[in-house]
Every structure is written in C-alpha cells, then in structure tokens.
Coordinates of C-alpha atoms in Angstrom, one line a residue:
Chain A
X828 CA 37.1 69.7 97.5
X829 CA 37.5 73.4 97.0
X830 CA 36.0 75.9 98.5
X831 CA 34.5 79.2 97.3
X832 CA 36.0 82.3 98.9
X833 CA 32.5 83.3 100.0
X834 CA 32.4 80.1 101.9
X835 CA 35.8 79.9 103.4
X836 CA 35.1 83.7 104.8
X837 CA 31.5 82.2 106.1
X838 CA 33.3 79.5 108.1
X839 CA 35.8 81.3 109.3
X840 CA 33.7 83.5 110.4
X841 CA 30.7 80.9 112.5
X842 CA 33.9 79.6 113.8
X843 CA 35.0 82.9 115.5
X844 CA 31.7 83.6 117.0
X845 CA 31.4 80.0 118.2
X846 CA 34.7 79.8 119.7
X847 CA 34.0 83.5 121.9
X848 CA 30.6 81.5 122.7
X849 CA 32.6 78.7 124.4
X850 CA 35.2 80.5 126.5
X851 CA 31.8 82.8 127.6
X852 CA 30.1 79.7 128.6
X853 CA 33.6 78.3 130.1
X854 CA 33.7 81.8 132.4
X855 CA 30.2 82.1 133.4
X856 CA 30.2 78.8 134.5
X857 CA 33.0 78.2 136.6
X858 CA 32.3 81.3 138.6
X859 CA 30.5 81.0 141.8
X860 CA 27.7 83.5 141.5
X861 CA 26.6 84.0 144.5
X862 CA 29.6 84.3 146.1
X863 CA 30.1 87.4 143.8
X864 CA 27.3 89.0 144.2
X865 CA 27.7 88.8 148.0
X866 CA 31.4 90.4 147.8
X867 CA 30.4 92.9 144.6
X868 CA 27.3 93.7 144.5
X869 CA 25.2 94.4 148.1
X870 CA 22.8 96.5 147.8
X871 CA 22.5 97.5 151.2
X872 CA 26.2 98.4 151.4
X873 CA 25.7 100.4 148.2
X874 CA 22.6 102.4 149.5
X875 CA 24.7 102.9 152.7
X876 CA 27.3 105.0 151.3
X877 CA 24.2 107.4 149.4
X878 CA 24.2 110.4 149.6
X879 CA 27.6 111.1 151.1
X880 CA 29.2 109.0 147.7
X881 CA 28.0 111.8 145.5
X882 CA 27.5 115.3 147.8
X883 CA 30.8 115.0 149.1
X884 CA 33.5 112.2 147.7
X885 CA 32.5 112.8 144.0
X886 CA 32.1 116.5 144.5
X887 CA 35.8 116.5 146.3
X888 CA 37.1 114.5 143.3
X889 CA 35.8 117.2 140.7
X890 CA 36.9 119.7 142.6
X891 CA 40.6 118.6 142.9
X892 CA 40.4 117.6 139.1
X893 CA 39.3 121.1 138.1
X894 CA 41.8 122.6 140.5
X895 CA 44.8 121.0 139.3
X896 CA 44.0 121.2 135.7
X897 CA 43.1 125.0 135.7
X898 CA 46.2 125.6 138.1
X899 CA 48.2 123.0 135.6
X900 CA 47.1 124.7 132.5
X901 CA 48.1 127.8 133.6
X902 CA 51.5 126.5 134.2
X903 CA 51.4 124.8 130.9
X904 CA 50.9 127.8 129.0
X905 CA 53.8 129.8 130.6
X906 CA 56.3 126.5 130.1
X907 CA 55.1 126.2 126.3
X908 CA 55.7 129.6 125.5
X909 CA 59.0 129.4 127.6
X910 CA 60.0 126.4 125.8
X911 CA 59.4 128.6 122.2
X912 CA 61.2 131.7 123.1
X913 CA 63.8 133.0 121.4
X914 CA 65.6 133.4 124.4
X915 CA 68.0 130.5 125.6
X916 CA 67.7 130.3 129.2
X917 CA 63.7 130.6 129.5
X918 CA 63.7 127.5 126.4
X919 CA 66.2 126.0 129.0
X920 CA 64.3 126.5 132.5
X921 CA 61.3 125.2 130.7
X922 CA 62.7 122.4 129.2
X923 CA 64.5 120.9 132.5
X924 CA 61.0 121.7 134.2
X925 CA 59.5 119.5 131.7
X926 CA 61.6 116.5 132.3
X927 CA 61.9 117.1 136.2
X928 CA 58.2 116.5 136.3
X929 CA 57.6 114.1 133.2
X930 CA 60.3 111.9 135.8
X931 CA 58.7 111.6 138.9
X932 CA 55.9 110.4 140.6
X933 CA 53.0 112.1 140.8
X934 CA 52.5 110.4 144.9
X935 CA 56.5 111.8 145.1
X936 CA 55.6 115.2 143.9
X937 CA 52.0 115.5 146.0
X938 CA 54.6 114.4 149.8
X939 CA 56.8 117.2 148.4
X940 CA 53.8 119.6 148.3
X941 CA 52.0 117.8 151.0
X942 CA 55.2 117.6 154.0
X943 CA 57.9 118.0 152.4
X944 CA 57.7 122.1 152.1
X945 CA 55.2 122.7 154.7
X946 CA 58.6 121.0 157.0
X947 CA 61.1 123.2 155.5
X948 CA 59.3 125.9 156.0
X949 CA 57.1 125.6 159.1
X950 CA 55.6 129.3 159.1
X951 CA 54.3 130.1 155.7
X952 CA 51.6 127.4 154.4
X953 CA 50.1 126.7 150.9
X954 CA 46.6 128.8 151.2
X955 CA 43.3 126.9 150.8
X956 CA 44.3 123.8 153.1
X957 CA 44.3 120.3 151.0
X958 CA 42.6 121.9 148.4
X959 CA 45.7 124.2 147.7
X960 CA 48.1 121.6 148.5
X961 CA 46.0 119.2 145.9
X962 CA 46.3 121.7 143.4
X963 CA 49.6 122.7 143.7
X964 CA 50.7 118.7 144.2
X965 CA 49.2 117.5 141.3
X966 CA 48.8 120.6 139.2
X967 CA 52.9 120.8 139.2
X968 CA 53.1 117.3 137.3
X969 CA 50.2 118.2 135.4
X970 CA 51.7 121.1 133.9
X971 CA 54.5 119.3 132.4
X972 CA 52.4 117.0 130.0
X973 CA 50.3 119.9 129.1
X974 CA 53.1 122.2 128.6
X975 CA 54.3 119.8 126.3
X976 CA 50.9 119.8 124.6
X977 CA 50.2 122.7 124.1
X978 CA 53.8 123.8 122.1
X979 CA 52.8 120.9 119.8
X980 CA 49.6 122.4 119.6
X981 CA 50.9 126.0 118.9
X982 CA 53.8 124.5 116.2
X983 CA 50.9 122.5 114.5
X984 CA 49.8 126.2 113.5
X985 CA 51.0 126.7 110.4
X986 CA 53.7 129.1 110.1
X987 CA 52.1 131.3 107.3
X988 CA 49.4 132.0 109.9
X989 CA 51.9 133.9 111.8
X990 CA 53.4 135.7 109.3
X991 CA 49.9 136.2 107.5
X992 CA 49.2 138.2 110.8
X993 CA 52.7 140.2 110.8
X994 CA 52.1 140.9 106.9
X995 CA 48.9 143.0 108.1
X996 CA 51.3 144.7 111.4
X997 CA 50.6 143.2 113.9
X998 CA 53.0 142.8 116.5
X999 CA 54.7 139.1 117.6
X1000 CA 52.7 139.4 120.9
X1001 CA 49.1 140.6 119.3
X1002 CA 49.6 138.0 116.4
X1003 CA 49.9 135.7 119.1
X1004 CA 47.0 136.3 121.3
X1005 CA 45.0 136.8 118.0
X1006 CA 45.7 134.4 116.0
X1007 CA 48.3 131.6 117.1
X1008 CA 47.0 130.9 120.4
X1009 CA 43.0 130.2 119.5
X1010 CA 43.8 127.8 117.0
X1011 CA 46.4 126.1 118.8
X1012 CA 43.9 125.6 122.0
X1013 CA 41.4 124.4 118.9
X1014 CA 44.1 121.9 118.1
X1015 CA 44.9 120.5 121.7
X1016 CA 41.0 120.6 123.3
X1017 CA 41.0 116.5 122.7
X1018 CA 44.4 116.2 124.0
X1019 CA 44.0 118.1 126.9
X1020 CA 40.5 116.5 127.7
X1021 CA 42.5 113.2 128.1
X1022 CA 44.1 115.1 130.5
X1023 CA 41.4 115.8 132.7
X1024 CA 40.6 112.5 132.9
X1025 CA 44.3 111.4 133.7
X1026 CA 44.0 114.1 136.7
X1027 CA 40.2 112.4 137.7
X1028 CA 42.1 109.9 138.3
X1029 CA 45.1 110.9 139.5
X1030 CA 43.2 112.3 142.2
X1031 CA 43.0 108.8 144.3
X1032 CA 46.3 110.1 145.4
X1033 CA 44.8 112.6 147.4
X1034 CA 44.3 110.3 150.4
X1035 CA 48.2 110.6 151.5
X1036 CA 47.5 114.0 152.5
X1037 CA 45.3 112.9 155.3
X1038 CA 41.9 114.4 153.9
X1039 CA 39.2 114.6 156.7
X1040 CA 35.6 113.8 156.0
X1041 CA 34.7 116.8 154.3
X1042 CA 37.9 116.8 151.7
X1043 CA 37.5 112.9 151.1
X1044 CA 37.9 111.9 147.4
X1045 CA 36.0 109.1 145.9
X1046 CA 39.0 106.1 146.6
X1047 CA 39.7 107.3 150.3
X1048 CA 35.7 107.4 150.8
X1049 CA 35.5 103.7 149.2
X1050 CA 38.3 102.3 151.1
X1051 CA 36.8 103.8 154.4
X1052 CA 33.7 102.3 153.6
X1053 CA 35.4 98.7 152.8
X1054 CA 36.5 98.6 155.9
X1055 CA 33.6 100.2 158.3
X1056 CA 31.5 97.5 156.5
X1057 CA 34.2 94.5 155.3
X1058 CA 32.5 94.0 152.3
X1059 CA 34.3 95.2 148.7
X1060 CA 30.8 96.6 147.0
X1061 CA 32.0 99.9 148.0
X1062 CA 35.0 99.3 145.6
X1063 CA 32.4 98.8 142.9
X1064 CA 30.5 101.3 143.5
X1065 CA 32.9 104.1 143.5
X1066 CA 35.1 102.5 140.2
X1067 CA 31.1 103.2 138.7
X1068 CA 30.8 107.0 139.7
X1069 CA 34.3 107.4 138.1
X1070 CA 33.3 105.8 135.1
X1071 CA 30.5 108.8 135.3
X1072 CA 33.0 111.0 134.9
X1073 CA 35.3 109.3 132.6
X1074 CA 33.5 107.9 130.4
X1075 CA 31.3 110.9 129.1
X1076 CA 34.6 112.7 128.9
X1077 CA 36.1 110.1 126.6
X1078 CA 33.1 110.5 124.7
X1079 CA 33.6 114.0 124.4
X1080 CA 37.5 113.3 123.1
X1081 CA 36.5 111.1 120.2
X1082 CA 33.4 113.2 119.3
X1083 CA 36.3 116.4 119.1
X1084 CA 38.7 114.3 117.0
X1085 CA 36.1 113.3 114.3
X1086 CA 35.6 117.3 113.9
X1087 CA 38.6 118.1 113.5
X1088 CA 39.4 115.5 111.1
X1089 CA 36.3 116.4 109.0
X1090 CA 37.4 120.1 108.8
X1091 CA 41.1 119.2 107.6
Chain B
X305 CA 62.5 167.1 93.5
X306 CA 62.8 163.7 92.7
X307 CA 59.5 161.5 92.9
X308 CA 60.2 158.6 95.5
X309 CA 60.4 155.7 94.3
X310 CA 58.3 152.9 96.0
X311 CA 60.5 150.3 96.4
X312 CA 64.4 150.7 96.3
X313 CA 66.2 147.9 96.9
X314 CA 70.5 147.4 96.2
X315 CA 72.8 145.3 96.9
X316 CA 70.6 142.9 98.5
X317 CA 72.4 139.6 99.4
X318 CA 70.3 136.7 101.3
X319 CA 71.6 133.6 102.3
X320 CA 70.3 130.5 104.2
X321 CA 73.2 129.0 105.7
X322 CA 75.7 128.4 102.9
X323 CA 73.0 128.7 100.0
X324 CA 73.0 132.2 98.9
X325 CA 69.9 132.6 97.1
X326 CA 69.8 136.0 96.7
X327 CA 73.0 137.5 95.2
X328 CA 73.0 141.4 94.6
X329 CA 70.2 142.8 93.8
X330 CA 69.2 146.0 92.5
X331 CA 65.6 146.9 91.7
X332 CA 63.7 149.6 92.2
X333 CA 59.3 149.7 91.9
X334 CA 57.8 153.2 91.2
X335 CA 54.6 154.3 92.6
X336 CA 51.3 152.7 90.3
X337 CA 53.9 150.4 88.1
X338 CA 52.7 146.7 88.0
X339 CA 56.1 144.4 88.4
X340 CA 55.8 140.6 87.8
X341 CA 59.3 139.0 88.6
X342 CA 59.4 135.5 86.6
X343 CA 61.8 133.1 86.5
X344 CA 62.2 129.1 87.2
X345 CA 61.9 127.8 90.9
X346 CA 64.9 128.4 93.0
X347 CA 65.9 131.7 91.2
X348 CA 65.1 133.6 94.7
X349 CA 61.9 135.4 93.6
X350 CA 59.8 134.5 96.4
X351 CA 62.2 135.8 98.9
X352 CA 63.0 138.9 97.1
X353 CA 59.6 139.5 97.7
X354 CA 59.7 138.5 101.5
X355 CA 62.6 140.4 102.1
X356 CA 60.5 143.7 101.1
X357 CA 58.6 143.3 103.7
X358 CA 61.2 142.0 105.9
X359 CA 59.2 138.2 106.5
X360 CA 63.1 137.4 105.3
X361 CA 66.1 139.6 107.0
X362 CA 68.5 140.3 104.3
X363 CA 71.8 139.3 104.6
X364 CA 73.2 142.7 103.5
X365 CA 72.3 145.9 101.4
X366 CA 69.4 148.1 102.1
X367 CA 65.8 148.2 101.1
X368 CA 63.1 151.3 101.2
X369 CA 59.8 151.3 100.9
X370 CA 58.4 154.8 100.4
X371 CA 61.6 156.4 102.0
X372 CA 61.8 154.4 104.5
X373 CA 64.7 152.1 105.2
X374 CA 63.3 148.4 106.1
X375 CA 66.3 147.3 106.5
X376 CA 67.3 149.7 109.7
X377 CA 67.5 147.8 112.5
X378 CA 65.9 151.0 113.9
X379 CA 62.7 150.8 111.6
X380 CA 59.5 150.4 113.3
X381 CA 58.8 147.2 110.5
X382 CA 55.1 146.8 112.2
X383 CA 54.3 150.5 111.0
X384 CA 56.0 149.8 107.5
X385 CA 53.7 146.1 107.1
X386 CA 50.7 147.8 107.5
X387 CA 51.6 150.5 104.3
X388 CA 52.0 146.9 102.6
X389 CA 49.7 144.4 102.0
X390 CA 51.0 140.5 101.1
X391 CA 48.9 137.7 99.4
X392 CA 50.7 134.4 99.8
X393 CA 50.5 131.2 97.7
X394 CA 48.5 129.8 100.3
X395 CA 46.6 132.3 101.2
X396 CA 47.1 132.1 105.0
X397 CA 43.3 132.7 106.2
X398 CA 43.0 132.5 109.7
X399 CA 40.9 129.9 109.6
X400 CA 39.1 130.0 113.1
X401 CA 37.8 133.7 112.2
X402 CA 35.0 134.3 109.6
X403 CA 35.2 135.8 106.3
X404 CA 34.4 139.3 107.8
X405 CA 36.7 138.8 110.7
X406 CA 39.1 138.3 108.4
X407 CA 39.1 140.9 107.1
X408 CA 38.5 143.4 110.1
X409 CA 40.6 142.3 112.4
X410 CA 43.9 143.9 112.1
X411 CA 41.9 147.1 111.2
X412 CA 40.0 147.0 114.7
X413 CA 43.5 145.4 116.7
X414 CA 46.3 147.3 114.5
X415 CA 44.5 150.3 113.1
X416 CA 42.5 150.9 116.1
X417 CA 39.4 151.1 114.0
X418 CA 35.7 151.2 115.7
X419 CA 33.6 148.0 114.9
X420 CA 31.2 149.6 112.4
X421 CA 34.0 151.8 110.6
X422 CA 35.5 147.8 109.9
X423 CA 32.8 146.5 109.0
X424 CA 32.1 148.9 106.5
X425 CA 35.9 148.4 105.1
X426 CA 35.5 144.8 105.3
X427 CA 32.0 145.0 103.1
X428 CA 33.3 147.7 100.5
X429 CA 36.9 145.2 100.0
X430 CA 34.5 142.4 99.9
X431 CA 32.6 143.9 97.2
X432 CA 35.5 144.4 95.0
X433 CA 36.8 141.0 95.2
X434 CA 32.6 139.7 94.6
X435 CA 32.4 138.1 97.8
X436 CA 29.8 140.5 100.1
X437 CA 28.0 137.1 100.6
X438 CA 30.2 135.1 101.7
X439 CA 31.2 137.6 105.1
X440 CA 30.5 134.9 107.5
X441 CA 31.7 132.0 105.9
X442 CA 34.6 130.3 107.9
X443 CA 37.5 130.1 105.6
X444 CA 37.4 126.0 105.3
X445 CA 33.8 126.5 103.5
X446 CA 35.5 128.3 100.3
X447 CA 37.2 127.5 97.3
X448 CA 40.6 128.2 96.9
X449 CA 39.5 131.2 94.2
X450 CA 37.6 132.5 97.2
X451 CA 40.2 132.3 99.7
X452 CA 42.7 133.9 97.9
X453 CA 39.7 136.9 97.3
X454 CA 39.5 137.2 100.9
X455 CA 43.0 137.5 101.0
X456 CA 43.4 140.0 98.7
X457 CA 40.4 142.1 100.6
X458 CA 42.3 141.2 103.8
X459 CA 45.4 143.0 103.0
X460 CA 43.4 146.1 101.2
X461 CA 41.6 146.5 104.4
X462 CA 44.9 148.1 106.0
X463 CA 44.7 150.8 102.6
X464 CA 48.4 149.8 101.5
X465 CA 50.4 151.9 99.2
X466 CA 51.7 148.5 97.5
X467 CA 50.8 145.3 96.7
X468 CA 53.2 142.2 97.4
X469 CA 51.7 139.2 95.4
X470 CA 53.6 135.8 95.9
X471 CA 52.7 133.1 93.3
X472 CA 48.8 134.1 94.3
X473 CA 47.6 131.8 91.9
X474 CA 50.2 129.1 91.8
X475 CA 48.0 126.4 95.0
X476 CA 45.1 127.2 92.8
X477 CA 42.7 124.5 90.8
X478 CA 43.1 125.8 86.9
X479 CA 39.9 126.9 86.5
X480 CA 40.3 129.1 89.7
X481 CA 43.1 131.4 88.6
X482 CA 41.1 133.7 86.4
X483 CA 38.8 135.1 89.0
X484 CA 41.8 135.7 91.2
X485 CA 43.6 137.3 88.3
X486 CA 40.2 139.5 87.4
X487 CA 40.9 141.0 90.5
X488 CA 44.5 141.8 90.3
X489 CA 43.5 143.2 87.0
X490 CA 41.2 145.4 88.9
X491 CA 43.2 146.3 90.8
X492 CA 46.5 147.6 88.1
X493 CA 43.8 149.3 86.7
X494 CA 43.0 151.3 89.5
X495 CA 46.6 152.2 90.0
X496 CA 48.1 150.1 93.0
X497 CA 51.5 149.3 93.1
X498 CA 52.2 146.0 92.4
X499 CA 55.4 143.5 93.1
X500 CA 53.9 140.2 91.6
X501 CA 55.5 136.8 92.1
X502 CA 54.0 134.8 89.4
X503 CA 54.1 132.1 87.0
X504 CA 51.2 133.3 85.0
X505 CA 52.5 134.4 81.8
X506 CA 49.7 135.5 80.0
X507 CA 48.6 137.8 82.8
X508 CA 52.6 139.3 83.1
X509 CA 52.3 140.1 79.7
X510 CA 49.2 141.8 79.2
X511 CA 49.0 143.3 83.2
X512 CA 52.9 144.1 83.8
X513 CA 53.9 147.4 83.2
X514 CA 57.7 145.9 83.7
X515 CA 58.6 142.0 83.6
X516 CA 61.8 141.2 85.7
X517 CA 63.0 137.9 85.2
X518 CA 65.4 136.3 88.1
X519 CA 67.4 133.0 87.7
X520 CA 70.1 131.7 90.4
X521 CA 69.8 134.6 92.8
X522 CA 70.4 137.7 90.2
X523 CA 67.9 139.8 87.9
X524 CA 69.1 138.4 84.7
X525 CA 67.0 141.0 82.6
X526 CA 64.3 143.2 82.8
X527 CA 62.1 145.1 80.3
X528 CA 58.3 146.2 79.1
X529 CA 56.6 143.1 78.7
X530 CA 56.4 143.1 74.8
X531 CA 60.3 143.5 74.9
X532 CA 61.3 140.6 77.4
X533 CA 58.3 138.0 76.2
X534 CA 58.8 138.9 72.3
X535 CA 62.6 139.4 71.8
X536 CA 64.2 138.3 75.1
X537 CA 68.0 139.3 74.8
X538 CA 69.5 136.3 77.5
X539 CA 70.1 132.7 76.8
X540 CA 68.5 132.0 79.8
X541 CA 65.6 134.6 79.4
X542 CA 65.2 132.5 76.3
X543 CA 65.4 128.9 77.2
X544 CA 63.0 130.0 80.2
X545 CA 60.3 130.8 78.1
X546 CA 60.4 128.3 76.2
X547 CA 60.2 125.7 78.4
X548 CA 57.2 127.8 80.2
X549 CA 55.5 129.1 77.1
X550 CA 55.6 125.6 74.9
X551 CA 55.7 122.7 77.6
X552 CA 54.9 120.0 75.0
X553 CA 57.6 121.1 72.5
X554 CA 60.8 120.6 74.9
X555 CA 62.6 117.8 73.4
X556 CA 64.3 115.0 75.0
X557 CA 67.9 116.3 73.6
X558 CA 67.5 119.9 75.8
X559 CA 66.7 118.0 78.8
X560 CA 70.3 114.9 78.2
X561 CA 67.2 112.3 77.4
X562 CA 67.9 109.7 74.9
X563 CA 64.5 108.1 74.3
X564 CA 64.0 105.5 71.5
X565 CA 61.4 106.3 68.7
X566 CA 60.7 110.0 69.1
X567 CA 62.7 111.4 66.3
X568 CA 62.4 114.7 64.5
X569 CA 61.3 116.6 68.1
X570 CA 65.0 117.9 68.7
X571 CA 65.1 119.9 65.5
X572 CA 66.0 123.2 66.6
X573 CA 68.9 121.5 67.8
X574 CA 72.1 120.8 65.6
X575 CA 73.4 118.3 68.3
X576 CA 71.9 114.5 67.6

C-alpha cells in the first residue's frame, strides 16, 4: 500500500513523540527517588545556608564578575585599538598579548596574580586585597577575548562611516570617539554580555586565593557547606543562584541579537 | 589679478599597487561652475573625486582647493574638509545619531558651534532638502531619497565653498533619484560649486555647466554639455554614450556576440 505524504509525516511524527515517552519512562523509573531527594534536594540543608548564600557568596560573585569585566574591558579597549594602529610595534605588543592570554589558563593566570607576583615582589601588593587580586587575575585573561571583540566590533563599522566623519573635518581621534566607537560598542553589547557570563563563572576560581568568609564566592561557599553538612544539596542550591544570574543574562543576549538583526 | 580657481588639479597620478587608475590629470573647477565627470566604471572618476579631498593620497602631482595645496604634506587637510562638503553613493549616515544630530554634529564638535546656533543650521539645511519633519528620525527609518537628503544637508551644515558629489544617486531605487537630483538642482541654481560623479545623463546635460568625460585613468574630453552629449569628438566619448544613452539598441556584433536569430540589430555596423 502507499501512503499519502500527509500520513507518512503523521507517523513519523507519533513515532517521535512516543519513542521520547519511553526512554522518559525508562529514566524516571530506574532512578531511586528517594535516595535523590535525600542527596539533592534537603530542605533543611538548603534553608541552612540562607541568608549567608545570597548577602555574601552571591554578592562576592557579582562583585568579582563586575570587577574583572569593567577592569577587562578597559584593557580590551586599549589592546583593540593597539591592535588597529598604524603603528607596528603597538599592533605587535597587542597582538602577542592577545595570544599570551587567549593560551593560558585562566587558574594559571589568577596563581600568577594571586602568589606568584606578590612572591617576587614581597613589598609592594596589588591594592584592594582579593578583590584587586580577583580583578586583576581574571580581568588580564578577560581582556584578551574582549580585546579581540571589540576590533571586530570597530571593523564591522563600515568604512564610509569614518570617512563620512573626516569628509565633514573631523579629526581621526574625534571621528573616533564620535562616531566609530558608539556603533562598534552597539555592535559587540551581545558579545560582550556572553562575556560576563563567561567571567560569572569564571569566578569559581576564586577559591585558590584563599578567600575568607567575607570574600567567599558562591562555589567556595557550597563546597564549605558540603562538607560542614555531608550532604550535596548545597551543590544544587548554589548551581540554582548561578542560573539567576546566567540565565536572565542569556536572555538579555538573544533579546539584543534579534534587534540588531531587525535594524539591518 | 587672476580669479582663483576652485579646484586645480595637474599631473595627478594615483595608483593602487600596480593598477594605476589615475594617469595624469589636469582639471581645473572655477568658483559657481557645476562639473559632472562621466565615463564607464573603472575610468578613475570616483577617486578623482576622493583625491580632492584627499580620502585618496595621490600618487604624484598637486591639487588646490581655493589656493590651498591639499596635497602639501604640510596642509592642515581637517581645515581644508570642512570648506568641502562630500555626498557618497551610500550616503554614510551615522546611523546611531538622529536626523538632526546628523546634521549638527560636526558643527557643534568641529565648528565649535553652541547647541541652538546648530540646531537652527540643522532646521534651515533640513528645510532645503524638505525634510524639517523628519529631524529625529534615526537614519534606518528613511528611504534612500531621504538619506541621501540628509546627506546633502549634512555636508551644507559646515557652509562649504564646493560641493563633491560621488555617484549620489547611483544606490538609489529609480523612482528615488529625482528628489535627490531636485535638490542638486537647487542647489547649481543657487550658485555652489559643484564636482559631480554621476551617471545620470539627463541631469549632466541640462545641470552641468561643463561635462568631463574620463575613461582608463585620463580626461578623454571635455566640453559644454550640448557640445560633448550632441557632437562628441572621441571614439570613445562616442561609443560611451551610446551604450549609456540607448541600452536596448547595442547590438550583439559591438559587444563579439554571435547570437542566432537576431538579425538586422548590427546595422550601423559594416562588419557581419
């Protein structure tokens, strides 16, 4: 017999939802509930860690984010223009800066900031304590990615923008400011959003610095409480207040992109 | 005392690389003469006319604009751009500004004018170009006719002593180019100088107070309008227009064609 194409794309189609029902089914059942709800999901353990979770791990986890990616943005900025001077060695600094940090680890580069210069040289410090390490440690690597960001950014500006500027004479530098720069940063906002939340969670790494219970991140705070309690709903309940963070920012990324492709 | 010319340009050579594209050129544009420079793609118009304002830097010879010499490495070009305003084929409106930002701001940032002395610049240019409602549009919400308005009000904003037009109407819709040419009109009438890149030949005829017309890198002839569009004295003058004037009557024997069944379209030429 022959079949219609309507009903050969209807069967194709119950079949798919009745196969995803199955392997559901499959899951759910094997898995021992209880069990992990005991591990996962206490409620007591979770209340436990309230209000400290939020005043003081959460806020610490912002903080460094916002640290590093204002200190990293700055950076950025510098190493993008750097990298489109007209001037050799600056393109060249920039670019082997780029690399350098684009290479390593972010944990490598945050021991570096953390001990490694504080042992070389033992009577100047990095002001501001772990906050100035954090945002020096992670705000170094951070700059790298968004240099390279933000020159795509200011090249994705046309070229008869610039020169529409230096028809009406202005200079290189005012045409710039004016005009180059503000739709550039227009250009990278989703970009460097995703950034943020790269550096949210970047910020786990902050631990290796030996934070103390006032500059504990959300990870260090979890892990702490995993072990004061020996239950994992700590885990659980920090991977949630990230996905606070995260998640509205990813939002935020998409809702950008569909602008700017509806005013191409 | 001589009257100073405009524009005076000789012996300008340009090259990219090993493509010269501009191969000695002499010209020179006296002050309220309309110039529309014509010729096929690839004849080197366009960056004649970026090499006035130096958005191209000559190989060698020398340009002036109103005495001075652009092409001094001395020459203070940002004080020269702002005696000369530039509409581009794509009109180039910054497009995070509004329509009246536009328009203001290289008078507030380059001229150093106060915000309600701008304004007042930006509204009057507006007006001339018919677009006083549309000061705070964003660019994006305009047609390309209205862009290339703006533009044009942009550059007369900075009160230029010339006018650099390059193929203004050439990214255009067709039945966008008249309003933009209605305002170049205008503005010949009014007396501006004018250096205009263009394909439009109608409007070269009737606006151009001169017609240059360029092909592979050198003027090839020059003339009053009537003279170069009625009796052109080049081969290549000649052949141009024709293929611009009367698209639909190049046959298949100028262009090395040989298609079957289209006899009797190649009769102006002897060869079969």
């Amino acid at each position: 017999m022959k079949l219609s194409r309507r009903r050969r794309q209807r069967i194709a189609r119950i079949g798919g939802y009745v196969v995803f029902a199955l392997v559901l089914l499959a899951v759910a059942g094997s898995a021992d509930w209880g069990r992990l709800s005991e591990a996962f999901f206490r409620l007591d353990v979770a209340g436990s860690m309230f209000p400290e979770a939020i005043t003081i791990a959460l806020r610490n986890t912002v903080a460094y984010t916002l640290l590093a990616f204002v200190f990293g943005l700055s950076v950025g900025l510098v190493l993008a223009l750097m990298r489109l001077s007209s001037i050799g060695p600056y393109r060249w600094l920039a670019t082997a800066y780029i690399e350098l940090f684009r290479g390593l680890p972010a944990l490598l580069v945050l021991f570096m900031v953390g001990y490694g210069v504080p042992l070389a040289f033992p009577d100047r410090e990095i002001p501001g304590g772990v906050y100035g390490s954090v945002t020096v440690g992670l705000g170094l690597t951070a700059a790298a990615y968004m240099a390279e960001t933000i020159r795509a950014g200011i090249q994705a500006v046309p070229r008869g923008q610039l020169e529409a500027a230096r028809t009406l004479g202005m200079s290189h530098t005012r045409a710039m400011i004016s005009i180059v720069l503000p739709q550039a940063f227009r250009i990278v906002i989703p970009p460097l959003t995703n950034e943020i939340i790269l550096l949210t969670k970047d910020t786990s790494l902050v631990y290796v610095l030996g934070v103390t219970s006032t500059t504990i991140e959300l990870t260090k705070f979890a892990g702490d409480s995993l072990n004061t309690r020996v239950n994992p709903t700590p885990l659980v309940v920090a991977g949630l207040l990230y996905l606070v963070v995260t998640l509205p920012l990813s939002q935020l990324v998409r809702g950008l992109e569909r602008r700017a492709a509806r005013e191409r | 005392m001589t009257t100073m010319s405009t524009i005076e340009i000789s012996g300008l050579h340009k090259s990219f690389g090993t493509l010269e594209v501009l191969r000695g050129i002499d010209l020179a544009v006296e002050p309220g003469e309309v110039v529309c420079v014509i010729g096929p793609s690839g004849s080197g118009k366009s960056t004649l006319l970026r090499c006035v304002n130096l958005l191209e830097e000559p190989t060698s010879g020398t340009i002036r604009v109103a005495g001075v010499e652009v092409t001094d490495p001395d020459c203070d070009i940002d004080a020269v751009r702002r005696g000369i305003g530039m509409v581009f084929q794509q009109f180039n409106l910054f497009g995070h500004l509004t329509v009246r930002e536009n328009v203001t701001i290289a008078q507030r940032r380059v001229l150093k004018r106060n915000r309600a002395e701008a304004a007042r610049v930006a509204t009057e240019n507006l007006a001339r170009v018919g677009l006083t409602d549309k000061a705070d549009a964003y660019p994006a919400q305009l047609s390309g006719g209205q862009q290339q308005r703006v533009a044009i009000a942009r550059a007369l904003s900075m009160d230029p002593q010339l006018m650099l037009f390059d193929e203004p109407t050439s990214a255009l819709d067709p039945e966008l180019v008249g309003e933009v040419l209605a305002v170049m009109r205008g503005l010949a009438a009014e007396g501006m100088t004018m250096l205009v890149v263009t394909h439009e030949m109608a409007f070269a005829r009737e606006v151009a107070s001169r017609v240059v017309f360029m092909d592979a890198g050198v003027i090839v002839e020059q003339g009053p309008p009537a003279r170069v569009f009625g009796e052109p004295r080049e081969d290549r003058t000649r052949e141009f227009l024709h293929r611009v004037l009367e698209p639909t009557r190049v046959s298949e024997t100028e262009i090395g064609a040989h298609l079957p069944g289209n006899r009797g379209s190649g009769t102006d030429d002897p060869d079969p």
